Structure formats: C-alpha cells, structure tokens
Amino acid sequence: MEQRYKQGYFLQWIIGIGDLIILNSLFFLIYKEMDVSYTRYIAPNLREVILLLNFCYFFALYIVPIKLHEAVVFLDKIVQRSFSLITIQTFLFATCLLFLNVGTTLSTFIVVYYIATIICFSVWRVLVRVFVKVYRRKGYGAKNIIIVGAGKNGMELYRVIKNDLSYGFNVLGFFDDNELLKDILPNYLGKIEDMEVFVSDNEVDEIYCTIPGNNSEKISDLLSFAEKNMIRFYIIPEFYRNIKKSMILEIMDSIPLLSIRNEPLQSLHNRVAKRAFDIIFSFMVLITVYPIIYIVVGILIKLNSPGPILFKQKRTGIYGHEFECYKFRTMKINKEADTIQAVKNDPRTTKIGSFLRRTNLDEFPQFVNVLLGDMSVVGPRPHMLKHTELYSKLIDKYMVRHLVKPGITGWAQIMGYRGETRTLEQMEGRVKRDVWYIENWSFFLDLKIIFVTVINMFKGEKNAY
C-alpha cells in the first residue's frame, strides 16, 4: 500500500521538476534571443530574477496544485489548469520585477515568455497524463480495492473500473451477504463479516461501500474498521442511480448537504469575469465589424423582401424572464414567426436569409442584447415562448437551462444541436448539453465555444436553415 502511494508522490515530484526545467529553460532561451535593449535590464539582477521566477512558481502551485495523478482528469481541464497556473505565476513575477524597477521596461519579454510557457506547459502536462494512463493500463501502480455490496451500484462501479484500466484500480472482489451471488459474480469473496479476515491477509488500499443506506449500523462498523486499519473508505449512495451526476457536498454547521448540481457561475468572481468579458467582447464587435455588417446585410435584406432589417421576438431568458431578442430578419413577414420555427426549405425564408442562417450572421444584432445584459456571448440558446411552454412540460430538466443567461452561441450548438428540432429526442439532446455547460462552465470553455463557432461560420452549418 505504502509503495503505491509513494508512486503518486514520486509522480508529483517528477511533474514539478519538469515544470521547473521548462520554466527556467524557456526563460534563458528567450533571454538569449531577445534584443539586448531588453536583456540589459535583467543582467545586473539575473540571480535575483531567477530566484523570483522559481519562487512565484511555487506560490502559484500552492493555489493551483498538481492533479495529474488522480483517477479522473480531463485533458481540457489539464490545459485550463496550466493556463491558470502560468497566469498566476507570470502575474506575480511581473509584479516582483516592478519592485526591481525593471518591470515596465520588460513588457515585451514578459508577454513572449507568458505565451511560450503556457503552450509548453500545456503540451508537457498533457503528455504526462497520457503516459500515466498508458502506465496504469498496463497494470502498474494500481490500487487494490474491494467492493462491499454486489447490488446494481456495486456492479456498475465494477463495470466502470474494468472498462477503463487507466483509472488505476484493481478490483480484488465483492463482499455481499447474498451467497447466491457466488455463482454469478466474477470474484465473490464472501459475506460482509468475512471482510475483516480478508483485509488482514491481503493488501487493500480502498473500500467502496455500495450497500443500502438503511444498513446504517453496518456501514458505521465498516467505516470504523477501515479507519482503524488506515484504509480509505468511500460510500456510493443508493439514490445515485436516480440522480446520475456529480454531487457537491456542503456543510451547514455539522450537517452534510448534498447539492445535485455544481454551478461554477454561482460564484461571484466567475459571474464578474463572464460579465466583464461579455461587455468588452460585445462592445468591440459593435464598434468594429457590426456597423459594416449592418449596412451590407441591411441593404441585401431590403432588396430581397419588404420589411424591417431587424426582427424582434420575445424569448425566454434567465430565471424564465422574457426579453426582446434581436436578429437580422431572414424571413418574409408572416404571422407564424412567433409560433413555428424555421424548417428545411421553408418557403418563408428569403435567399439572403438562408445565407445569414448558415453563417450565423443573423445572430449579430444579439450583441446588443449582450451589452444590455439580457444575454451572454456564450450560453444556452434562448427559445421562443411557445417552445418554453411546450418543452417545459415534456422534458424534466428543460427549465434548468434558464439558470444562466442565454447565449449567442453555446455548447449544444457546436456539438451539432443547431437549427430545427424535429423530434423530442433532439430537444432532449440539446437540453442535456445545455445543462452540461451550466455544470462545467469555465472561461476556457467559453473561449473554446467561441473559437469553434467562428470556424463553423466560415464552414457553414448544414443544420442551420
């Protein structure tokens, strides 16, 4: 057991040493390649600057610790954490240089170093994670675990672990009081009362308890035994099968509270960061490209069909509040605009309207909605009031998508759920991805969605008509 945990610590040391090698190597590489007019400010204080560089890394590492050794780590989170770590480290480093009276003269050096370090760090840490997964798939460094309870939850846990050996677990077997499972389970080890003897004779790192919660006394005994033997103990709640999602544990005094949904945008600093980005981004769009697009598209719309350039429609916003959403008009004036969505080869759609929809250009006026605070650049797409009324009755989690501001583009849209929803399954797929976005929001994710949306604008989208 001790050896396996030492391997985890050893891996963290290897990653840390690799980080320091990259930080210092890039510093000296850029230092030598930069113009002498910049480096001459560093030369007299080179030793102090190097010490500050490494000190700032360790301070940033305290805020954003290494987590590559954990069982589940997603690649986009690795890049996101690398971005956060280097941003904090560079900010601290630049601040310290100001006290040496060289910070203001090294702005170019710091920017080049910052960008290069983010790229190299992200690549290095992704490669380390890939190596860890390959290493574990070969069976090295796996933790020995036992599962207490062979019900549906226990079998589901076993299936998940066996399907992906990169989690780094070796299931020794099951303990369950139902002896009839002996001929069904792949590795039945005995009744729950036999577990103590088994643990005494074998190396067990972790115990996973999946027995029903009404056996509280038995669970308490198992927990006490695990702690006495320095074995980590995990409980899988039986209601998890009804709420198949990550849950967040909070504490009110001494009472544990399980929240069924993680919402990063509940945090004030995340909301402020997202709103600040919305204001800056939409303002830049509205004062640069939007006036040109408005004039060109406006003329084409007027030439194609009589009516206004902009189309205004009541849509459902955050917490179910209605707001007036702006778009470039893509249809001929019709009475069904607020009740019937556009379909393929819709006779109401004009020629220029079809082009605007395929390229997302019809959504550009919504940057005004973003600036006004009704929408965000990224978020679940706002639906017509009639659709909200209809689908809120048919889909359980439909209204959850309104816990955040609607967006001009969103996770569901870049995943292919854009345009007409012909079936209930299509709308359920869209809602599922909208809820996923709410639970997994990050600034990095928003940037990714914007980037893919821009690429799709040039490619054109077959589902937009």
Tab-separated table of C-alpha atoms in Angstrom:
chain	number	residue	atom	x	y	z
A	1	MET	CA	0.000	0.000	0.000
A	2	GLU	CA	2.710	2.416	1.028
A	3	GLN	CA	4.621	1.716	-2.183
A	4	ARG	CA	1.609	2.649	-4.354
A	5	TYR	CA	1.076	5.941	-2.552
A	6	LYS	CA	4.790	6.678	-2.813
A	7	GLN	CA	4.457	6.270	-6.573
A	8	GLY	CA	1.791	9.018	-6.579
A	9	TYR	CA	4.071	11.371	-4.639
A	10	PHE	CA	7.021	10.455	-6.862
A	11	LEU	CA	4.949	11.308	-9.956
A	12	GLN	CA	4.094	14.725	-8.489
A	13	TRP	CA	7.808	15.351	-7.868
A	14	ILE	CA	8.635	14.369	-11.463
A	15	ILE	CA	5.968	16.746	-12.783
A	16	GLY	CA	7.243	19.539	-10.526
A	17	ILE	CA	10.848	19.041	-11.663
A	18	GLY	CA	9.689	19.007	-15.297
A	19	ASP	CA	7.771	22.243	-14.671
A	20	LEU	CA	10.878	23.931	-13.264
A	21	ILE	CA	13.036	22.745	-16.158
A	22	ILE	CA	10.550	24.206	-18.653
A	23	LEU	CA	10.199	27.486	-16.730
A	24	ASN	CA	13.925	28.083	-16.449
A	25	SER	CA	14.866	26.751	-19.895
A	26	LEU	CA	12.332	28.997	-21.607
A	27	PHE	CA	13.493	31.952	-19.547
A	28	PHE	CA	17.137	31.555	-20.617
A	29	LEU	CA	16.175	30.750	-24.209
A	30	ILE	CA	14.073	33.903	-24.558
A	31	TYR	CA	16.636	35.878	-22.550
A	32	LYS	CA	19.351	34.987	-25.069
A	33	GLU	CA	17.163	35.518	-28.143
A	34	MET	CA	15.630	38.854	-27.118
A	35	ASP	CA	17.105	42.163	-28.200
A	36	VAL	CA	19.949	43.353	-25.978
A	37	SER	CA	17.985	46.527	-25.187
A	38	TYR	CA	15.639	44.362	-23.122
A	39	THR	CA	18.059	41.859	-21.595
A	40	ARG	CA	20.472	44.510	-20.350
A	41	TYR	CA	17.896	45.390	-17.702
A	42	ILE	CA	17.929	41.804	-16.416
A	43	ALA	CA	21.687	41.139	-16.480
A	44	PRO	CA	22.621	43.138	-13.327
A	45	ASN	CA	19.893	41.334	-11.323
A	46	LEU	CA	19.914	37.945	-13.092
A	47	ARG	CA	20.339	35.833	-9.935
A	48	GLU	CA	17.531	37.668	-8.096
A	49	VAL	CA	15.256	37.435	-11.157
A	50	ILE	CA	15.774	33.646	-11.431
A	51	LEU	CA	15.042	33.193	-7.727
A	52	LEU	CA	11.862	35.253	-8.065
A	53	LEU	CA	10.786	33.254	-11.119
A	54	ASN	CA	11.013	29.959	-9.227
A	55	PHE	CA	9.540	31.355	-6.011
A	56	CYS	CA	6.499	32.630	-7.933
A	57	TYR	CA	6.043	29.158	-9.452
A	58	PHE	CA	5.905	27.515	-6.014
A	59	PHE	CA	3.472	30.147	-4.760
A	60	ALA	CA	1.226	29.625	-7.821
A	61	LEU	CA	1.475	25.850	-7.353
A	62	TYR	CA	0.014	26.271	-3.869
A	63	ILE	CA	-3.061	27.910	-5.466
A	64	VAL	CA	-3.286	25.532	-8.459
A	65	PRO	CA	-1.848	22.181	-7.225
A	66	ILE	CA	-0.768	19.266	-9.416
A	67	LYS	CA	-3.624	16.819	-10.017
A	68	LEU	CA	-2.350	14.733	-12.933
A	69	HIS	CA	-2.005	11.638	-10.738
A	70	GLU	CA	-5.706	11.469	-9.827
A	71	ALA	CA	-8.012	8.772	-11.196
A	72	VAL	CA	-10.094	11.051	-13.432
A	73	VAL	CA	-8.596	14.117	-15.120
A	74	PHE	CA	-9.944	15.503	-18.421
A	75	LEU	CA	-7.490	16.860	-20.988
A	76	ASP	CA	-9.264	20.217	-21.342
A	77	LYS	CA	-9.015	20.630	-17.550
A	78	ILE	CA	-5.262	19.989	-17.780
A	79	VAL	CA	-4.915	22.833	-20.296
A	80	GLN	CA	-7.186	25.054	-18.216
A	81	ARG	CA	-5.192	24.429	-15.026
A	82	SER	CA	-1.911	25.018	-16.884
A	83	PHE	CA	-3.321	28.334	-18.114
A	84	SER	CA	-4.375	29.314	-14.584
A	85	LEU	CA	-1.049	28.294	-13.031
A	86	ILE	CA	1.100	30.192	-15.550
A	87	THR	CA	-1.184	33.251	-15.451
A	88	ILE	CA	-0.827	33.494	-11.666
A	89	GLN	CA	2.911	32.771	-11.793
A	90	THR	CA	3.582	35.352	-14.517
A	91	PHE	CA	1.458	37.979	-12.795
A	92	LEU	CA	3.406	37.518	-9.551
A	93	PHE	CA	6.710	37.501	-11.432
A	94	ALA	CA	5.876	40.713	-13.319
A	95	THR	CA	4.782	42.373	-10.061
A	96	CYS	CA	8.059	41.413	-8.380
A	97	LEU	CA	10.039	42.816	-11.329
A	98	LEU	CA	8.341	46.160	-10.772
A	99	PHE	CA	9.934	46.312	-7.325
A	100	LEU	CA	13.300	45.796	-9.015
A	101	ASN	CA	12.441	48.771	-11.247
A	102	VAL	CA	12.703	46.669	-14.418
A	103	GLY	CA	9.084	45.516	-14.904
A	104	THR	CA	7.899	48.398	-17.065
A	105	THR	CA	10.839	48.026	-19.466
A	106	LEU	CA	10.329	44.275	-19.938
A	107	SER	CA	6.700	44.148	-21.060
A	108	THR	CA	7.559	42.519	-24.412
A	109	PHE	CA	9.848	39.981	-22.733
A	110	ILE	CA	7.133	39.044	-20.207
A	111	VAL	CA	4.402	38.675	-22.869
A	112	VAL	CA	6.605	36.430	-25.054
A	113	TYR	CA	7.635	34.373	-22.029
A	114	TYR	CA	4.000	34.077	-20.847
A	115	ILE	CA	2.671	32.791	-24.188
A	116	ALA	CA	5.563	30.371	-24.742
A	117	THR	CA	5.263	28.970	-21.197
A	118	ILE	CA	1.505	28.361	-21.479
A	119	ILE	CA	1.988	26.404	-24.713
A	120	CYS	CA	4.926	24.336	-23.433
A	121	PHE	CA	3.308	23.691	-20.033
A	122	SER	CA	0.052	22.517	-21.609
A	123	VAL	CA	1.843	20.147	-24.010
A	124	TRP	CA	4.138	18.821	-21.242
A	125	ARG	CA	1.320	18.117	-18.802
A	126	VAL	CA	-0.947	16.532	-21.430
A	127	LEU	CA	1.935	14.201	-22.387
A	128	VAL	CA	2.473	13.313	-18.716
A	129	ARG	CA	-1.225	12.486	-18.326
A	130	VAL	CA	-1.164	10.309	-21.445
A	131	PHE	CA	1.869	8.466	-20.048
A	132	VAL	CA	0.097	7.957	-16.688
A	133	LYS	CA	-2.950	6.461	-18.425
A	134	VAL	CA	-0.792	4.107	-20.528
A	135	TYR	CA	1.244	3.148	-17.429
A	136	ARG	CA	-1.896	2.291	-15.470
A	137	ARG	CA	-3.498	0.368	-18.340
A	138	LYS	CA	-0.528	-1.995	-18.185
A	139	GLY	CA	-1.412	-2.685	-14.547
A	140	TYR	CA	1.400	-0.762	-12.865
A	141	GLY	CA	0.773	1.230	-9.701
A	142	ALA	CA	-2.875	0.106	-9.414
A	143	LYS	CA	-4.652	0.426	-6.052
A	144	ASN	CA	-6.186	-2.748	-4.651
A	145	ILE	CA	-9.846	-2.196	-3.800
A	146	ILE	CA	-12.774	-4.265	-2.589
A	147	ILE	CA	-16.474	-3.567	-3.160
A	148	VAL	CA	-18.888	-4.179	-0.282
A	149	GLY	CA	-22.335	-4.797	-1.738
A	150	ALA	CA	-22.965	-6.513	-5.063
A	151	GLY	CA	-26.206	-4.770	-5.994
A	152	LYS	CA	-26.741	-2.587	-9.048
A	153	ASN	CA	-24.476	0.166	-7.768
A	154	GLY	CA	-21.676	-2.242	-6.961
A	155	MET	CA	-21.878	-3.907	-10.380
A	156	GLU	CA	-21.999	-0.509	-12.091
A	157	LEU	CA	-18.829	0.565	-10.259
A	158	TYR	CA	-17.121	-2.697	-11.232
A	159	ARG	CA	-18.098	-2.237	-14.882
A	160	VAL	CA	-16.770	1.335	-14.999
A	161	ILE	CA	-13.413	0.352	-13.483
A	162	LYS	CA	-12.976	-2.682	-15.744
A	163	ASN	CA	-13.887	-0.693	-18.871
A	164	ASP	CA	-11.068	1.785	-18.272
A	165	LEU	CA	-7.996	0.420	-16.504
A	166	SER	CA	-6.380	3.871	-16.674
A	167	TYR	CA	-8.316	4.786	-13.510
A	168	GLY	CA	-5.628	2.782	-11.730
A	169	PHE	CA	-7.776	0.347	-9.714
A	170	ASN	CA	-7.511	-3.422	-9.293
A	171	VAL	CA	-10.794	-4.893	-8.021
A	172	LEU	CA	-9.949	-7.790	-5.708
A	173	GLY	CA	-13.584	-8.800	-5.403
A	174	PHE	CA	-17.021	-8.378	-3.787
A	175	PHE	CA	-18.368	-8.947	-0.299
A	176	ASP	CA	-22.131	-9.453	-0.020
A	177	ASP	CA	-24.407	-11.284	2.387
A	178	ASN	CA	-26.322	-12.880	-0.502
A	179	GLU	CA	-24.432	-16.163	-1.001
A	180	LEU	CA	-26.449	-16.939	-4.131
A	181	LEU	CA	-24.236	-14.389	-5.917
A	182	LYS	CA	-21.297	-16.783	-5.579
A	183	ASP	CA	-22.047	-18.368	-8.946
A	184	ILE	CA	-22.925	-15.074	-10.675
A	185	LEU	CA	-20.201	-12.646	-9.630
A	186	PRO	CA	-16.788	-12.849	-11.291
A	187	ASN	CA	-14.990	-12.726	-7.919
A	188	TYR	CA	-17.227	-13.253	-4.889
A	189	LEU	CA	-15.076	-13.198	-1.728
A	190	GLY	CA	-17.670	-13.933	0.933
A	191	LYS	CA	-20.122	-12.332	3.339
A	192	ILE	CA	-19.535	-8.843	4.714
A	193	GLU	CA	-18.484	-10.316	8.062
A	194	ASP	CA	-15.647	-12.155	6.254
A	195	MET	CA	-14.119	-8.890	5.029
A	196	GLU	CA	-12.014	-8.224	8.142
A	197	VAL	CA	-10.160	-11.524	7.815
A	198	PHE	CA	-9.576	-10.930	4.096
A	199	VAL	CA	-8.184	-7.438	4.697
A	200	SER	CA	-5.852	-8.796	7.381
A	201	ASP	CA	-4.425	-11.369	4.926
A	202	ASN	CA	-4.292	-9.136	1.836
A	203	GLU	CA	-3.143	-5.657	0.872
A	204	VAL	CA	-6.238	-3.482	0.443
A	205	ASP	CA	-5.891	0.231	-0.320
A	206	GLU	CA	-9.532	1.323	-0.515
A	207	ILE	CA	-13.001	0.032	0.369
A	208	TYR	CA	-16.056	1.044	-1.668
A	209	CYS	CA	-19.350	0.569	0.138
A	210	THR	CA	-22.495	0.249	-2.003
A	211	ILE	CA	-24.910	-1.361	0.466
A	212	PRO	CA	-28.284	0.399	1.040
A	213	GLY	CA	-28.400	3.309	3.457
A	214	ASN	CA	-30.891	1.554	5.768
A	215	ASN	CA	-27.951	-0.576	6.951
A	216	SER	CA	-26.503	2.436	8.790
A	217	GLU	CA	-25.127	0.378	11.697
A	218	LYS	CA	-23.320	-1.979	9.345
A	219	ILE	CA	-21.900	0.953	7.338
A	220	SER	CA	-20.725	2.575	10.572
A	221	ASP	CA	-18.904	-0.626	11.583
A	222	LEU	CA	-17.241	-0.856	8.162
A	223	LEU	CA	-16.108	2.775	8.382
A	224	SER	CA	-14.689	2.231	11.872
A	225	PHE	CA	-12.802	-0.867	10.717
A	226	ALA	CA	-11.373	0.953	7.668
A	227	GLU	CA	-10.116	3.871	9.763
A	228	LYS	CA	-8.501	1.590	12.335
A	229	ASN	CA	-6.643	-0.142	9.513
A	230	MET	CA	-5.726	3.098	7.695
A	231	ILE	CA	-7.788	2.170	4.626
A	232	ARG	CA	-9.606	4.877	2.680
A	233	PHE	CA	-13.369	4.355	2.732
A	234	TYR	CA	-15.883	5.542	0.112
A	235	ILE	CA	-19.683	5.360	0.161
A	236	ILE	CA	-21.782	5.275	-3.001
A	237	PRO	CA	-25.311	6.484	-2.078
A	238	GLU	CA	-28.076	4.223	-3.324
A	239	PHE	CA	-30.082	7.144	-4.769
A	240	TYR	CA	-27.206	7.872	-7.160
A	241	ARG	CA	-28.962	5.736	-9.797
A	242	ASN	CA	-31.848	8.201	-9.826
A	243	ILE	CA	-29.526	11.223	-9.923
A	244	LYS	CA	-26.712	10.059	-12.199
A	245	LYS	CA	-24.477	13.081	-11.923
A	246	SER	CA	-21.772	14.710	-9.866
A	247	MET	CA	-22.988	15.919	-6.489
A	248	ILE	CA	-21.434	18.609	-4.332
A	249	LEU	CA	-21.059	18.161	-0.576
A	250	GLU	CA	-21.581	21.253	1.549
A	251	ILE	CA	-21.656	21.615	5.322
A	252	MET	CA	-24.164	23.606	7.375
A	253	ASP	CA	-22.722	23.587	10.879
A	254	SER	CA	-22.245	19.810	11.296
A	255	ILE	CA	-24.997	18.773	8.875
A	256	PRO	CA	-23.835	17.496	5.430
A	257	LEU	CA	-25.822	18.810	2.463
A	258	LEU	CA	-25.642	17.186	-0.958
A	259	SER	CA	-26.233	19.526	-3.872
A	260	ILE	CA	-27.230	17.706	-7.059
A	261	ARG	CA	-25.539	20.219	-9.338
A	262	ASN	CA	-22.228	22.028	-9.477
A	263	GLU	CA	-22.750	25.556	-10.835
A	264	PRO	CA	-19.480	27.472	-11.284
A	265	LEU	CA	-21.437	30.609	-12.230
A	266	GLN	CA	-22.931	30.725	-8.737
A	267	SER	CA	-19.547	32.042	-7.674
A	268	LEU	CA	-19.414	35.857	-7.693
A	269	HIS	CA	-15.924	36.105	-9.196
A	270	ASN	CA	-16.909	33.781	-12.061
A	271	ARG	CA	-20.029	35.850	-12.802
A	272	VAL	CA	-18.000	39.060	-12.716
A	273	ALA	CA	-15.368	37.584	-15.068
A	274	LYS	CA	-18.015	36.349	-17.515
A	275	ARG	CA	-19.923	39.635	-17.477
A	276	ALA	CA	-16.732	41.673	-17.912
A	277	PHE	CA	-15.800	39.547	-20.924
A	278	ASP	CA	-19.339	39.920	-22.351
A	279	ILE	CA	-19.203	43.708	-22.083
A	280	ILE	CA	-15.710	44.043	-23.576
A	281	PHE	CA	-16.252	41.488	-26.359
A	282	SER	CA	-19.714	42.728	-27.419
A	283	PHE	CA	-18.615	46.385	-27.260
A	284	MET	CA	-15.624	45.660	-29.528
A	285	VAL	CA	-17.845	43.807	-32.008
A	286	LEU	CA	-20.454	46.589	-32.024
A	287	ILE	CA	-17.952	49.377	-32.710
A	288	THR	CA	-15.865	47.495	-35.301
A	289	VAL	CA	-17.447	44.848	-37.557
A	290	TYR	CA	-21.129	45.279	-36.667
A	291	PRO	CA	-21.698	48.677	-38.375
A	292	ILE	CA	-20.242	47.311	-41.642
A	293	ILE	CA	-22.268	44.093	-41.399
A	294	TYR	CA	-25.418	46.046	-40.571
A	295	ILE	CA	-25.086	48.292	-43.650
A	296	VAL	CA	-24.256	45.473	-46.095
A	297	VAL	CA	-26.751	42.945	-44.706
A	298	GLY	CA	-29.420	45.646	-44.263
A	299	ILE	CA	-29.229	46.607	-47.948
A	300	LEU	CA	-29.448	42.951	-49.044
A	301	ILE	CA	-32.430	42.301	-46.761
A	302	LYS	CA	-34.270	45.346	-48.127
A	303	LEU	CA	-33.557	44.273	-51.706
A	304	ASN	CA	-34.792	40.729	-51.018
A	305	SER	CA	-38.144	41.490	-49.396
A	306	PRO	CA	-40.103	44.405	-47.908
A	307	GLY	CA	-39.994	44.882	-44.145
A	308	PRO	CA	-37.628	45.915	-41.350
A	309	ILE	CA	-33.945	44.950	-41.229
A	310	LEU	CA	-34.126	43.667	-37.676
A	311	PHE	CA	-36.506	41.004	-36.394
A	312	LYS	CA	-37.571	41.290	-32.741
A	313	GLN	CA	-39.044	38.383	-30.842
A	314	LYS	CA	-39.920	37.629	-27.216
A	315	ARG	CA	-37.658	34.895	-25.892
A	316	THR	CA	-37.144	33.197	-22.513
A	317	GLY	CA	-34.139	34.467	-20.580
A	318	ILE	CA	-32.508	33.812	-17.223
A	319	TYR	CA	-34.881	32.506	-14.499
A	320	GLY	CA	-37.673	32.397	-17.091
A	321	HIS	CA	-37.849	36.181	-17.577
A	322	GLU	CA	-38.930	37.319	-21.017
A	323	PHE	CA	-36.816	39.679	-23.105
A	324	GLU	CA	-36.855	41.046	-26.657
A	325	CYS	CA	-34.253	39.231	-28.745
A	326	TYR	CA	-32.805	40.901	-31.863
A	327	LYS	CA	-31.870	39.185	-35.126
A	328	PHE	CA	-31.396	40.154	-38.747
A	329	ARG	CA	-34.688	39.363	-40.484
A	330	THR	CA	-34.283	36.175	-42.517
A	331	MET	CA	-37.937	35.576	-43.467
A	332	LYS	CA	-40.689	37.313	-45.304
A	333	ILE	CA	-43.174	38.996	-42.969
A	334	ASN	CA	-45.513	36.233	-41.724
A	335	LYS	CA	-47.986	35.624	-38.897
A	336	GLU	CA	-46.378	32.313	-37.786
A	337	ALA	CA	-42.963	33.786	-36.944
A	338	ASP	CA	-43.602	33.578	-33.174
A	339	THR	CA	-45.108	30.098	-33.197
A	340	ILE	CA	-43.490	27.988	-35.942
A	341	GLN	CA	-39.705	27.602	-36.179
A	342	ALA	CA	-37.861	27.556	-39.489
A	343	VAL	CA	-37.699	24.193	-41.269
A	344	LYS	CA	-35.670	22.896	-44.186
A	345	ASN	CA	-36.661	24.560	-47.485
A	346	ASP	CA	-39.021	26.849	-45.562
A	347	PRO	CA	-40.875	28.998	-48.145
A	348	ARG	CA	-40.832	31.923	-45.682
A	349	THR	CA	-37.021	32.125	-45.711
A	350	THR	CA	-35.512	34.606	-48.180
A	351	LYS	CA	-32.387	33.871	-50.233
A	352	ILE	CA	-30.247	36.227	-48.167
A	353	GLY	CA	-31.932	34.839	-45.033
A	354	SER	CA	-30.777	31.321	-45.861
A	355	PHE	CA	-27.197	32.568	-46.206
A	356	LEU	CA	-27.390	34.524	-42.938
A	357	ARG	CA	-28.636	31.479	-41.042
A	358	ARG	CA	-25.949	29.149	-42.430
A	359	THR	CA	-23.175	31.552	-41.454
A	360	ASN	CA	-24.646	32.661	-38.083
A	361	LEU	CA	-24.601	36.269	-39.299
A	362	ASP	CA	-28.296	36.621	-38.456
A	363	GLU	CA	-27.349	36.457	-34.748
A	364	PHE	CA	-25.020	39.502	-34.818
A	365	PRO	CA	-27.626	42.011	-33.530
A	366	GLN	CA	-27.764	39.941	-30.330
A	367	PHE	CA	-24.500	41.576	-29.271
A	368	VAL	CA	-26.811	44.488	-28.404
A	369	ASN	CA	-28.713	42.069	-26.119
A	370	VAL	CA	-25.398	41.052	-24.546
A	371	LEU	CA	-24.434	44.665	-23.874
A	372	LEU	CA	-27.877	45.326	-22.356
A	373	GLY	CA	-27.428	42.346	-20.028
A	374	ASP	CA	-30.237	40.149	-21.396
A	375	MET	CA	-27.824	37.652	-22.945
A	376	SER	CA	-24.259	36.413	-22.767
A	377	VAL	CA	-21.865	35.713	-25.636
A	378	VAL	CA	-21.925	32.012	-24.674
A	379	GLY	CA	-24.827	30.175	-23.080
A	380	PRO	CA	-27.916	28.073	-23.900
A	381	ARG	CA	-29.744	29.477	-26.915
A	382	PRO	CA	-32.937	31.402	-25.995
A	383	HIS	CA	-36.116	29.723	-27.221
A	384	MET	CA	-39.454	31.114	-28.330
A	385	LEU	CA	-42.001	31.477	-25.529
A	386	LYS	CA	-44.196	28.839	-27.127
A	387	HIS	CA	-41.336	26.327	-27.136
A	388	THR	CA	-40.559	27.056	-23.483
A	389	GLU	CA	-44.175	26.434	-22.561
A	390	LEU	CA	-44.312	23.199	-24.579
A	391	TYR	CA	-40.977	21.573	-23.726
A	392	SER	CA	-41.033	22.508	-20.032
A	393	LYS	CA	-43.953	20.057	-19.744
A	394	LEU	CA	-42.282	17.300	-21.790
A	395	ILE	CA	-38.660	17.411	-20.599
A	396	ASP	CA	-37.885	17.238	-16.855
A	397	LYS	CA	-34.700	19.314	-16.845
A	398	TYR	CA	-35.744	21.764	-19.541
A	399	MET	CA	-36.061	24.775	-17.214
A	400	VAL	CA	-32.617	24.122	-15.685
A	401	ARG	CA	-31.089	25.682	-18.812
A	402	HIS	CA	-32.524	29.023	-17.663
A	403	LEU	CA	-30.353	29.167	-14.535
A	404	VAL	CA	-27.857	31.195	-16.608
A	405	LYS	CA	-28.219	33.894	-19.252
A	406	PRO	CA	-28.941	32.642	-22.776
A	407	GLY	CA	-26.132	32.981	-25.300
A	408	ILE	CA	-25.477	33.900	-28.915
A	409	THR	CA	-23.745	30.548	-29.243
A	410	GLY	CA	-23.449	27.583	-26.915
A	411	TRP	CA	-22.098	24.107	-26.213
A	412	ALA	CA	-25.158	22.417	-27.738
A	413	GLN	CA	-24.749	24.421	-30.967
A	414	ILE	CA	-21.107	23.469	-31.562
A	415	MET	CA	-21.998	19.834	-30.760
A	416	GLY	CA	-24.409	19.767	-33.709
A	417	TYR	CA	-27.680	20.727	-31.986
A	418	ARG	CA	-28.456	23.818	-34.023
A	419	GLY	CA	-31.449	24.758	-36.110
A	420	GLU	CA	-34.724	22.879	-36.293
A	421	THR	CA	-35.630	20.329	-33.617
A	422	ARG	CA	-37.908	17.874	-35.412
A	423	THR	CA	-38.199	15.340	-32.576
A	424	LEU	CA	-38.434	15.363	-28.796
A	425	GLU	CA	-35.157	13.387	-28.682
A	426	GLN	CA	-33.343	16.199	-30.495
A	427	MET	CA	-34.569	18.752	-27.982
A	428	GLU	CA	-33.623	16.430	-25.102
A	429	GLY	CA	-30.131	16.180	-26.601
A	430	ARG	CA	-29.885	19.970	-26.746
A	431	VAL	CA	-31.123	20.370	-23.161
A	432	LYS	CA	-28.692	17.710	-21.924
A	433	ARG	CA	-25.758	19.647	-23.404
A	434	ASP	CA	-27.069	22.964	-22.106
A	435	VAL	CA	-27.224	21.541	-18.576
A	436	TRP	CA	-23.732	20.067	-19.027
A	437	TYR	CA	-22.471	23.547	-19.936
A	438	ILE	CA	-24.020	25.055	-16.781
A	439	GLU	CA	-22.376	22.393	-14.600
A	440	ASN	CA	-18.967	22.563	-16.297
A	441	TRP	CA	-18.615	26.261	-17.124
A	442	SER	CA	-15.154	27.740	-17.287
A	443	PHE	CA	-13.712	30.804	-19.000
A	444	PHE	CA	-11.567	28.471	-21.082
A	445	LEU	CA	-14.680	26.549	-22.201
A	446	ASP	CA	-16.328	29.801	-23.350
A	447	LEU	CA	-13.246	30.653	-25.431
A	448	LYS	CA	-13.315	27.174	-26.962
A	449	ILE	CA	-17.008	27.527	-27.912
A	450	ILE	CA	-16.397	30.955	-29.476
A	451	PHE	CA	-13.439	29.603	-31.466
A	452	VAL	CA	-15.411	26.617	-32.831
A	453	THR	CA	-18.379	28.899	-33.648
A	454	VAL	CA	-16.145	31.196	-35.711
A	455	ILE	CA	-14.742	28.174	-37.592
A	456	ASN	CA	-18.285	26.940	-38.274
A	457	MET	CA	-19.263	30.376	-39.594
A	458	PHE	CA	-16.749	30.019	-42.400
A	459	LYS	CA	-17.557	26.343	-42.995
A	460	GLY	CA	-21.326	26.909	-42.947
A	461	GLU	CA	-23.706	24.690	-40.975
A	462	LYS	CA	-25.957	22.177	-42.691
A	463	ASN	CA	-28.453	22.174	-39.788
A	464	ALA	CA	-28.990	25.952	-39.975
A	465	TYR	CA	-31.818	26.894	-42.315
